[in-house]
């Protein structure tokens, strides 16, 4: 077969494919391959015809042979993409992604519209496979291409918003890089909006702030976004509420936090986070009954705030509502769910406070529950304060050997810790060794004079001592502490 005859056979194959005579096309192509086994077009036409005849394996083999011969020619790659797109087999998804990547490479310096079309297809494929980092990176390339081509601000705004839609519902599954790309998309979308201020822009800002609140290490970014939104929308309470909840949950009760609480209550006097913030301020100022009232009211409106439940339990402890404090701690743990990262700190604090409240109830069942709570604290065995609380639980259960063992270890390892001496005092007091208990509680007070409980037990110790002077002193001290 001469060169002229090869060209004629290929033309006949092309015409047969156009007329949907696929078997005829295969005959012409095979004739060409007998003469030129490495003819690129013949292999491509075989791929096309075999695909139409529902012979996917033959079609795939033909396209791959053509690609092997001419790896930078478009036709075979396009044919392979069409073949994979029509396939119902899930195992071709990865191969299709590779084909799209190659097509992007081939289109990049030429047909920009086709490059964008393939880019959209690749993003959709990654999205179906929940490969969110690949989604983010590929979509960002699309935006960069549009920017190079001189796209209008409005078009770019829509592209950033589309990127948000592709990523925002999968925050929990994202790695740090994907999350950063999502936040970057939000920042670009917010800054590129035309109607500012406006309802759409306001809702976009809300979504941005809500997304930021899911990233515990983006504190500075969250505060900036909230402050920027407040500047644009001074009558909208949402950014203030998020900022207040951030301050509450972070345990940061700075002047800025207190100002934020006050400002929120000015905008919305019935706001749950604002009322909680006021309750925390009362707790700081030692107005414990007011704190309990405000925190309880705020939590009726904003119940999913573990830190607020912890502050309520703390205030309830101060007014000796120990059973109420246990219930508040349980609510805090329920709101916390399965903690990770910074939330683990709150879990430890809540469990410790719950154990302290249970110990104050002072019966064996409560002591058993306190021990169970302490066992859930991460790294509890290395925290001397937690060990001292466990020792008190053992005292309440009547397990003096275990309590004494902890006491001795703490006095050796942490002799300057008030809790070490207080535990020793509780053990002596329960055994009616009042002289020894007196020394221990005095040592505890010397190291931490602020703890009312140590004074209370010192007073009770004096009350039961045989010395009449100390009895009178104990009577006066316990009366004062009431």
Short mmCIF file of C-alpha atoms in Angstrom, two decimals:
data_model
loop_
_atom_site.label_atom_id
_atom_site.label_comp_id
_atom_site.label_asym_id
_atom_site.label_seq_id
_atom_site.Cartn_x
_atom_site.Cartn_y
_atom_site.Cartn_z
CA UNK A 1 0.00 0.00 0.00
CA UNK A 2 1.51 3.29 -1.13
CA UNK A 3 1.49 6.48 0.89
CA UNK A 4 -1.34 7.74 -1.29
CA UNK A 5 -3.33 4.56 -0.61
CA UNK A 6 -2.75 4.93 3.16
CA UNK A 7 -4.18 8.44 3.03
CA UNK A 8 -7.15 7.22 1.02
CA UNK A 9 -7.82 4.39 3.50
CA UNK A 10 -7.69 6.83 6.44
CA UNK A 11 -10.12 9.15 4.61
CA UNK A 12 -12.44 6.20 4.03
CA UNK A 13 -12.20 5.30 7.76
CA UNK A 14 -13.03 8.89 8.72
CA UNK A 15 -16.03 8.94 6.34
CA UNK A 16 -17.25 5.57 7.68
CA UNK A 17 -17.11 6.88 11.26
CA UNK A 18 -19.00 10.01 10.17
CA UNK A 19 -21.65 7.73 8.62
CA UNK A 20 -21.70 5.53 11.74
CA UNK A 21 -20.35 2.57 9.79
CA UNK A 22 -17.95 1.59 12.54
CA UNK A 23 -17.11 -1.95 11.41
CA UNK A 24 -16.26 -0.59 7.99
CA UNK A 25 -13.99 1.97 9.60
CA UNK A 26 -12.17 -0.79 11.50
CA UNK A 27 -11.48 -2.65 8.22
CA UNK A 28 -9.89 0.42 6.67
CA UNK A 29 -7.78 1.07 9.77
CA UNK A 30 -6.52 -2.50 9.95
CA UNK A 31 -5.53 -2.28 6.32
CA UNK A 32 -3.48 0.82 7.12
CA UNK A 33 -1.82 -0.85 10.12
CA UNK A 34 -0.71 -3.79 7.99
CA UNK A 35 1.32 -1.28 6.03
CA UNK A 36 2.18 1.21 8.85
CA UNK A 37 1.79 -0.41 12.29
CA UNK A 38 2.65 2.91 14.03
CA UNK A 39 0.14 5.10 12.22
CA UNK A 40 -1.22 7.48 14.86
CA UNK A 41 -4.49 8.36 13.09
CA UNK A 42 -5.33 4.70 12.41
CA UNK A 43 -5.06 3.86 16.10
CA UNK A 44 -7.21 6.90 17.03
CA UNK A 45 -9.89 5.89 14.50
CA UNK A 46 -9.86 2.33 15.89
CA UNK A 47 -10.39 3.79 19.35
CA UNK A 48 -13.35 5.86 18.12
CA UNK A 49 -14.96 2.98 16.22
CA UNK A 50 -14.43 0.40 18.97
CA UNK A 51 -15.90 2.78 21.56
CA UNK A 52 -19.05 3.17 19.43
CA UNK A 53 -19.26 -0.60 19.00
CA UNK A 54 -19.17 -0.89 22.82
CA UNK A 55 -15.78 -2.56 22.86
CA UNK A 56 -14.19 -0.44 25.61
CA UNK A 57 -11.10 -2.61 26.15
CA UNK A 58 -10.18 -2.49 22.46
CA UNK A 59 -10.88 1.25 22.35
CA UNK A 60 -8.73 1.89 25.43
CA UNK A 61 -5.88 -0.19 24.01
CA UNK A 62 -6.01 1.68 20.69
CA UNK A 63 -5.99 5.12 22.34
CA UNK A 64 -3.10 4.15 24.60
CA UNK A 65 -1.12 2.86 21.60
CA UNK A 66 -1.71 6.19 19.84
CA UNK A 67 -0.62 8.10 22.98
CA UNK A 68 2.49 5.97 23.19
CA UNK A 69 3.31 6.97 19.59
CA UNK A 70 2.46 10.68 19.96
CA UNK A 71 2.14 11.64 23.65
CA UNK A 72 1.59 15.34 22.97
CA UNK A 73 -1.10 15.01 20.30
CA UNK A 74 -4.63 15.90 21.42
CA UNK A 75 -6.88 13.45 19.54
CA UNK A 76 -6.06 10.27 21.47
CA UNK A 77 -6.25 12.05 24.84
CA UNK A 78 -9.66 13.52 23.91
CA UNK A 79 -10.87 10.09 22.78
CA UNK A 80 -9.66 8.46 25.99
CA UNK A 81 -11.40 11.16 28.05
CA UNK A 82 -14.68 10.54 26.19
CA UNK A 83 -14.31 6.78 26.71
CA UNK A 84 -13.73 7.12 30.46
CA UNK A 85 -16.55 9.67 30.83
CA UNK A 86 -19.05 7.18 29.38
CA UNK A 87 -17.78 4.29 31.51
CA UNK A 88 -19.83 3.15 34.50
CA UNK A 89 -16.79 1.61 36.13
CA UNK A 90 -15.68 3.43 39.28
CA UNK A 91 -12.07 2.30 38.90
CA UNK A 92 -11.53 4.59 35.88
CA UNK A 93 -11.99 7.78 37.94
CA UNK A 94 -8.30 8.02 38.78
CA UNK A 95 -7.32 7.38 35.16
CA UNK A 96 -9.78 10.02 33.99
CA UNK A 97 -8.26 12.57 36.38
CA UNK A 98 -4.83 11.85 34.86
CA UNK A 99 -6.24 12.30 31.35
CA UNK A 100 -7.81 15.64 32.32
CA UNK A 101 -4.47 16.76 33.78
CA UNK A 102 -2.75 15.99 30.48
CA UNK A 103 -5.45 17.80 28.51
CA UNK A 104 -4.98 20.87 30.71
CA UNK A 105 -1.28 20.77 29.90
CA UNK A 106 -1.98 20.50 26.15
CA UNK A 107 -4.68 23.21 26.08
CA UNK A 108 -2.84 25.68 28.29
CA UNK A 109 -0.88 27.42 25.54
CA UNK A 110 -3.72 27.25 23.02
CA UNK A 111 -7.48 26.97 23.46
CA UNK A 112 -8.27 28.71 26.76
CA UNK A 113 -11.99 27.96 26.60
CA UNK A 114 -11.38 24.23 26.28
CA UNK A 115 -8.80 24.49 29.09
CA UNK A 116 -11.52 26.01 31.31
CA UNK A 117 -14.05 23.34 30.29
CA UNK A 118 -11.65 20.52 31.18
CA UNK A 119 -10.72 22.29 34.42
CA UNK A 120 -14.41 22.37 35.41
CA UNK A 121 -14.73 18.67 34.64
CA UNK A 122 -11.65 17.84 36.69
CA UNK A 123 -12.96 19.82 39.67
CA UNK A 124 -16.31 18.05 39.46
CA UNK A 125 -14.52 14.69 39.36
CA UNK A 126 -12.40 15.54 42.42
CA UNK A 127 -15.50 16.80 44.23
CA UNK A 128 -17.34 13.52 43.59
CA UNK A 129 -14.33 11.68 45.02
CA UNK A 130 -14.23 14.09 48.02
CA UNK A 131 -10.63 15.05 47.21
CA UNK A 132 -11.09 18.56 48.58
CA UNK A 133 -7.47 19.67 48.46
CA UNK A 134 -7.33 18.82 44.75
CA UNK A 135 -10.66 20.64 44.26
CA UNK A 136 -9.27 23.76 45.93
CA UNK A 137 -5.94 23.77 44.10
CA UNK A 138 -7.49 23.09 40.67
CA UNK A 139 -10.20 25.73 41.09
CA UNK A 140 -7.59 28.24 42.17
CA UNK A 141 -5.68 27.54 38.93
CA UNK A 142 -8.91 28.26 37.03
CA UNK A 143 -9.25 31.62 38.80
CA UNK A 144 -5.61 32.46 38.09
CA UNK A 145 -6.15 31.65 34.40
CA UNK A 146 -9.22 33.92 34.34
CA UNK A 147 -7.23 36.70 36.02
CA UNK A 148 -4.49 36.42 33.37
CA UNK A 149 -7.13 36.62 30.67
CA UNK A 150 -8.42 39.87 32.19
CA UNK A 151 -11.71 38.64 33.67
CA UNK A 152 -14.01 41.28 35.18
CA UNK A 153 -14.24 41.72 38.96
CA UNK A 154 -17.85 40.44 38.97
CA UNK A 155 -16.85 37.19 37.22
CA UNK A 156 -13.95 36.62 39.62
CA UNK A 157 -16.30 37.26 42.56
CA UNK A 158 -18.62 34.51 41.30
CA UNK A 159 -15.67 32.14 40.87
CA UNK A 160 -14.51 32.73 44.47
CA UNK A 161 -18.08 32.11 45.66
CA UNK A 162 -18.20 28.89 43.64
CA UNK A 163 -14.98 27.76 45.32
CA UNK A 164 -16.60 28.40 48.70
CA UNK A 165 -19.61 26.31 47.69
CA UNK A 166 -17.34 23.47 46.61
CA UNK A 167 -15.44 23.45 49.91
CA UNK A 168 -17.45 24.92 52.77
CA UNK A 169 -19.64 21.90 53.56
CA UNK A 170 -16.60 19.69 54.09
CA UNK A 171 -14.72 21.67 56.74
CA UNK A 172 -14.43 18.75 59.13
CA UNK A 173 -12.69 16.61 56.49
CA UNK A 174 -10.21 19.21 55.36
CA UNK A 175 -6.52 19.22 56.06
CA UNK A 176 -4.92 22.49 57.06
CA UNK A 177 -3.91 23.45 53.50
CA UNK A 178 -7.45 22.94 52.18
CA UNK A 179 -8.85 24.98 55.06
CA UNK A 180 -6.46 27.82 54.31
CA UNK A 181 -7.52 27.84 50.65
CA UNK A 182 -11.17 27.99 51.72
CA UNK A 183 -10.51 30.94 54.02
CA UNK A 184 -8.58 32.68 51.24
CA UNK A 185 -11.57 32.17 48.93
CA UNK A 186 -13.85 33.79 51.52
CA UNK A 187 -11.50 36.76 51.89
CA UNK A 188 -11.40 37.32 48.12
CA UNK A 189 -15.18 36.90 47.79
CA UNK A 190 -15.89 39.37 50.60
CA UNK A 191 -13.48 41.96 49.22
CA UNK A 192 -14.60 41.62 45.58
CA UNK A 193 -18.34 42.10 46.14
CA UNK A 194 -19.90 45.09 44.37
CA UNK A 195 -22.91 45.87 46.58
CA UNK A 196 -21.31 46.76 49.93
CA UNK A 197 -23.06 47.01 52.31
CA UNK A 198 -25.84 44.76 51.08
CA UNK A 199 -27.82 41.67 52.02
CA UNK A 200 -25.81 39.22 49.89
CA UNK A 201 -22.53 40.65 51.17
CA UNK A 202 -23.79 40.50 54.76
CA UNK A 203 -24.76 36.83 54.40
CA UNK A 204 -21.39 36.07 52.81
CA UNK A 205 -19.64 37.72 55.76
CA UNK A 206 -21.73 35.62 58.16
CA UNK A 207 -20.71 32.44 56.35
CA UNK A 208 -17.06 33.55 56.47
CA UNK A 209 -17.19 34.18 60.21
CA UNK A 210 -19.03 30.91 60.84
CA UNK A 211 -16.35 29.08 58.87
CA UNK A 212 -13.53 30.85 60.75
CA UNK A 213 -15.07 29.83 64.07
CA UNK A 214 -14.46 26.17 63.13
CA UNK A 215 -10.70 26.80 62.93
CA UNK A 216 -9.42 27.03 66.53
CA UNK A 217 -6.01 28.40 65.51
CA UNK A 218 -7.39 31.29 63.45
CA UNK A 219 -8.11 33.56 66.43
CA UNK A 220 -6.58 36.72 64.95
CA UNK A 221 -8.35 36.20 61.62
CA UNK A 222 -11.69 35.62 63.38
CA UNK A 223 -11.37 38.75 65.50
CA UNK A 224 -10.45 40.83 62.44
CA UNK A 225 -13.37 39.49 60.39
CA UNK A 226 -15.83 40.17 63.23
CA UNK A 227 -14.51 43.69 63.76
CA UNK A 228 -14.57 44.41 60.01
CA UNK A 229 -18.17 43.20 59.74
CA UNK A 230 -19.20 45.25 62.79
CA UNK A 231 -17.73 48.36 61.14
CA UNK A 232 -19.85 47.74 58.03
CA UNK A 233 -23.00 46.52 59.84
CA UNK A 234 -23.06 48.19 63.29
CA UNK A 235 -26.66 47.18 64.05
CA UNK A 236 -26.18 43.48 63.26
CA UNK A 237 -25.57 41.39 66.40
CA UNK A 238 -24.15 38.27 64.68
CA UNK A 239 -20.43 39.18 64.56
CA UNK A 240 -20.59 40.43 68.16
CA UNK A 241 -22.22 37.18 69.28
CA UNK A 242 -19.55 35.08 67.56
CA UNK A 243 -16.79 37.22 69.05
CA UNK A 244 -18.34 36.98 72.52
CA UNK A 245 -18.66 33.19 72.26
CA UNK A 246 -15.04 33.08 71.09
CA UNK A 247 -13.92 35.03 74.18
CA UNK A 248 -16.09 32.87 76.47
CA UNK A 249 -14.83 29.61 74.98
CA UNK A 250 -11.20 30.73 74.93
CA UNK A 251 -11.36 31.68 78.62
CA UNK A 252 -10.02 35.12 77.68
CA UNK A 253 -11.73 37.64 79.97
CA UNK A 254 -9.71 40.68 78.98
CA UNK A 255 -10.89 44.30 78.85
CA UNK A 256 -11.59 43.75 75.16
CA UNK A 257 -13.81 40.76 76.00
CA UNK A 258 -15.73 42.68 78.67
CA UNK A 259 -16.21 45.60 76.26
CA UNK A 260 -17.51 43.14 73.65
CA UNK A 261 -20.08 41.74 76.14
CA UNK A 262 -21.32 45.25 77.00
CA UNK A 263 -21.51 46.28 73.36
CA UNK A 264 -23.52 43.17 72.46
CA UNK A 265 -26.05 43.85 75.21
CA UNK A 266 -26.43 47.41 73.88
CA UNK A 267 -27.25 46.04 70.41
CA UNK A 268 -29.45 43.18 71.73
CA UNK A 269 -30.32 43.06 75.44
CA UNK A 270 -31.77 39.54 75.06
CA UNK A 271 -28.66 38.01 73.45
CA UNK A 272 -27.62 34.72 75.07
CA UNK A 273 -23.84 35.26 74.65
CA UNK A 274 -24.19 38.82 75.97
CA UNK A 275 -26.05 37.70 79.10
CA UNK A 276 -23.50 34.90 79.63
CA UNK A 277 -20.73 37.47 79.32
CA UNK A 278 -22.37 39.63 81.98
CA UNK A 279 -22.63 36.56 84.22
CA UNK A 280 -18.90 35.89 83.82
CA UNK A 281 -18.19 39.52 84.73
CA UNK A 282 -20.27 39.03 87.92
CA UNK A 283 -18.29 35.87 88.69
CA UNK A 284 -15.06 37.84 88.31
CA UNK A 285 -16.39 40.47 90.69
CA UNK A 286 -17.39 37.74 93.21
CA UNK A 287 -21.11 38.52 92.84
CA UNK A 288 -21.89 34.84 92.80
CA UNK A 289 -25.70 34.88 93.06
CA UNK A 290 -25.95 37.41 90.25
CA UNK A 291 -23.51 35.29 88.23
CA UNK A 292 -25.67 32.17 88.67
CA UNK A 293 -28.80 34.13 87.64
CA UNK A 294 -27.25 35.64 84.48
CA UNK A 295 -25.41 32.50 83.40
CA UNK A 296 -28.56 30.39 83.83
CA UNK A 297 -30.60 32.89 81.81
CA UNK A 298 -27.99 33.13 79.06
CA UNK A 299 -27.69 29.35 78.79
CA UNK A 300 -31.43 29.03 78.22
CA UNK A 301 -30.82 30.90 74.96
CA UNK A 302 -27.33 29.57 74.10
CA UNK A 303 -27.13 26.08 75.59
CA UNK A 304 -24.31 24.65 73.42
CA UNK A 305 -21.52 26.53 75.16
CA UNK A 306 -19.39 24.21 77.36
CA UNK A 307 -17.35 27.05 78.86
CA UNK A 308 -20.50 28.88 80.02
CA UNK A 309 -21.76 25.72 81.77
CA UNK A 310 -18.35 25.48 83.46
CA UNK A 311 -18.58 29.10 84.66
CA UNK A 312 -22.09 28.42 85.97
CA UNK A 313 -20.85 25.36 87.89
CA UNK A 314 -18.01 27.48 89.28
CA UNK A 315 -20.47 30.13 90.51
CA UNK A 316 -22.76 27.45 91.98
CA UNK A 317 -19.82 26.00 93.89
CA UNK A 318 -19.17 29.41 95.44
CA UNK A 319 -22.68 29.50 96.93
CA UNK A 320 -22.46 25.83 97.99
CA UNK A 321 -24.95 24.54 95.40
CA UNK A 322 -22.84 21.46 94.86
CA UNK A 323 -25.47 19.19 93.32
CA UNK A 324 -26.45 21.95 90.90
CA UNK A 325 -22.77 22.32 90.01
CA UNK A 326 -22.55 18.60 89.17
CA UNK A 327 -25.57 18.94 86.86
CA UNK A 328 -23.99 21.97 85.15
CA UNK A 329 -20.76 20.04 84.63
CA UNK A 330 -22.73 17.21 83.04
CA UNK A 331 -24.39 19.73 80.69
CA UNK A 332 -20.95 21.12 79.84
CA UNK A 333 -19.63 17.66 78.96
CA UNK A 334 -22.69 16.94 76.81
CA UNK A 335 -22.26 20.23 74.94
CA UNK A 336 -18.57 19.50 74.46
CA UNK A 337 -19.25 16.23 72.61
CA UNK A 338 -16.05 14.49 71.51
CA UNK A 339 -13.37 17.08 72.21
CA UNK A 340 -10.09 17.49 70.39
CA UNK A 341 -7.38 20.13 70.30
CA UNK A 342 -8.11 23.12 72.58
CA UNK A 343 -11.43 21.58 73.69
CA UNK A 344 -9.50 18.90 75.61
CA UNK A 345 -8.46 21.61 78.07
CA UNK A 346 -12.11 22.38 78.80
CA UNK A 347 -12.90 18.69 79.24
CA UNK A 348 -10.16 18.39 81.87
CA UNK A 349 -11.32 21.53 83.70
CA UNK A 350 -14.96 20.42 83.68
CA UNK A 351 -14.16 16.92 84.95
CA UNK A 352 -11.96 18.35 87.70
CA UNK A 353 -14.68 20.78 88.81
CA UNK A 354 -17.28 18.00 88.72
CA UNK A 355 -15.07 15.86 90.96
CA UNK A 356 -14.61 18.77 93.40
CA UNK A 357 -18.38 19.31 93.56
CA UNK A 358 -18.99 15.60 94.16
CA UNK A 359 -16.44 15.59 96.97
CA UNK A 360 -18.27 18.48 98.62
CA UNK A 361 -21.44 16.37 98.64
CA UNK A 362 -19.38 14.14 100.95
CA UNK A 363 -20.90 10.69 100.64
CA UNK A 364 -19.42 7.42 99.39
CA UNK A 365 -21.48 7.26 96.17
CA UNK A 366 -20.53 10.81 95.21
CA UNK A 367 -16.89 9.99 95.99
CA UNK A 368 -17.05 6.97 93.68
CA UNK A 369 -18.48 9.15 90.90
CA UNK A 370 -15.72 11.71 91.55
CA UNK A 371 -13.06 9.05 91.08
CA UNK A 372 -14.66 8.00 87.76
CA UNK A 373 -14.65 11.64 86.61
CA UNK A 374 -10.98 12.04 87.53
CA UNK A 375 -10.07 8.88 85.61
CA UNK A 376 -11.28 10.57 82.40
CA UNK A 377 -8.87 13.51 82.76
CA UNK A 378 -6.02 13.37 80.27
CA UNK A 379 -2.62 13.06 82.02
CA UNK A 380 -4.33 13.06 85.42
CA UNK A 381 -1.53 11.06 87.04
CA UNK A 382 0.97 13.85 86.36
CA UNK A 383 -1.19 16.67 87.78
CA UNK A 384 -0.62 17.09 91.56
CA UNK A 385 -3.86 19.06 92.08
CA UNK A 386 -5.90 16.31 90.41
CA UNK A 387 -4.07 13.72 92.55
CA UNK A 388 -4.94 15.70 95.70
CA UNK A 389 -8.64 15.73 94.66
CA UNK A 390 -8.48 11.97 94.13
CA UNK A 391 -7.01 11.67 97.62
CA UNK A 392 -10.00 13.59 99.04
CA UNK A 393 -12.37 11.22 97.20
CA UNK A 394 -10.59 8.27 98.84
CA UNK A 395 -11.01 9.96 102.24
CA UNK A 396 -14.75 10.32 101.61
CA UNK A 397 -14.94 6.63 100.66
CA UNK A 398 -13.04 5.66 103.80
CA UNK A 399 -10.09 4.33 101.78
CA UNK A 400 -7.43 5.80 104.06
CA UNK A 401 -4.52 3.69 102.82
CA UNK A 402 -4.93 4.93 99.25
CA UNK A 403 -5.45 8.51 100.46
CA UNK A 404 -2.36 8.36 102.70
CA UNK A 405 -0.24 6.98 99.87
CA UNK A 406 -1.17 9.92 97.61
CA UNK A 407 -0.63 12.37 100.49
CA UNK A 408 2.87 11.08 101.22
CA UNK A 409 3.85 11.16 97.54
CA UNK A 410 2.58 14.73 97.15
CA UNK A 411 4.35 15.99 100.28
CA UNK A 412 7.61 14.58 98.92
CA UNK A 413 7.20 15.71 95.30
CA UNK A 414 5.31 18.99 95.83
CA UNK A 415 6.01 20.25 99.38
CA UNK A 416 5.18 23.86 98.42
CA UNK A 417 1.74 23.01 97.05
CA UNK A 418 -1.16 23.99 99.33
CA UNK A 419 -3.21 20.99 98.16
CA UNK A 420 -0.51 18.58 99.37
CA UNK A 421 -0.83 19.85 102.96
CA UNK A 422 -4.62 20.21 102.75
CA UNK A 423 -5.00 16.53 101.80
CA UNK A 424 -2.88 15.58 104.79
CA UNK A 425 -5.18 17.78 106.89
CA UNK A 426 -8.34 16.09 105.56
CA UNK A 427 -6.91 12.66 106.42
CA UNK A 428 -6.01 13.73 109.99
CA UNK A 429 -9.36 15.46 110.44
CA UNK A 430 -11.32 12.37 109.35
CA UNK A 431 -9.27 10.30 111.83
CA UNK A 432 -9.89 12.90 114.59
CA UNK A 433 -6.18 13.70 114.84
CA UNK A 434 -6.97 17.36 115.40
CA UNK A 435 -3.50 18.53 116.48
CA UNK A 436 -1.94 17.14 113.29
CA UNK A 437 -4.86 18.42 111.22
CA UNK A 438 -4.31 21.93 112.64
CA UNK A 439 -0.67 21.95 111.50
CA UNK A 440 -1.55 20.67 108.05
CA UNK A 441 -4.32 23.24 107.45
CA UNK A 442 -2.09 26.06 108.73
CA UNK A 443 0.57 24.92 106.24
CA UNK A 444 -2.02 24.88 103.45
CA UNK A 445 -3.26 28.38 104.36
CA UNK A 446 0.32 29.67 104.47
CA UNK A 447 0.71 28.58 100.85
CA UNK A 448 -2.75 29.65 99.66
CA UNK A 449 -4.67 31.92 102.03
CA UNK A 450 -7.43 32.54 99.44
CA UNK A 451 -9.04 29.10 99.73
CA UNK A 452 -12.00 29.42 102.11
CA UNK A 453 -12.26 25.65 102.52
CA UNK A 454 -8.90 25.50 104.32
CA UNK A 455 -10.07 28.15 106.80
CA UNK A 456 -13.36 26.33 107.21
CA UNK A 457 -11.68 23.03 108.08
CA UNK A 458 -9.22 24.78 110.37
CA UNK A 459 -12.21 26.30 112.17
CA UNK A 460 -13.89 22.90 112.45
CA UNK A 461 -10.63 21.42 113.70
CA UNK A 462 -10.44 24.05 116.44
CA UNK A 463 -14.11 23.43 117.22
CA UNK A 464 -13.40 19.79 118.09
CA UNK A 465 -10.14 20.37 119.96
CA UNK A 466 -10.03 20.06 123.76
CA UNK A 467 -8.35 23.46 124.20
CA UNK A 468 -11.17 25.88 125.19
CA UNK A 469 -9.42 28.88 123.62
CA UNK A 470 -9.15 27.09 120.31
CA UNK A 471 -12.76 25.92 120.62
CA UNK A 472 -13.89 29.53 120.90
CA UNK A 473 -11.65 30.49 117.97
CA UNK A 474 -13.11 27.65 115.89
CA UNK A 475 -16.63 28.68 116.77
CA UNK A 476 -15.94 32.26 115.74
CA UNK A 477 -14.20 31.22 112.51
CA UNK A 478 -16.90 28.80 111.38
CA UNK A 479 -19.60 31.34 112.21
CA UNK A 480 -17.78 33.95 110.12
CA UNK A 481 -17.41 31.55 107.19
CA UNK A 482 -21.16 30.89 107.12
#
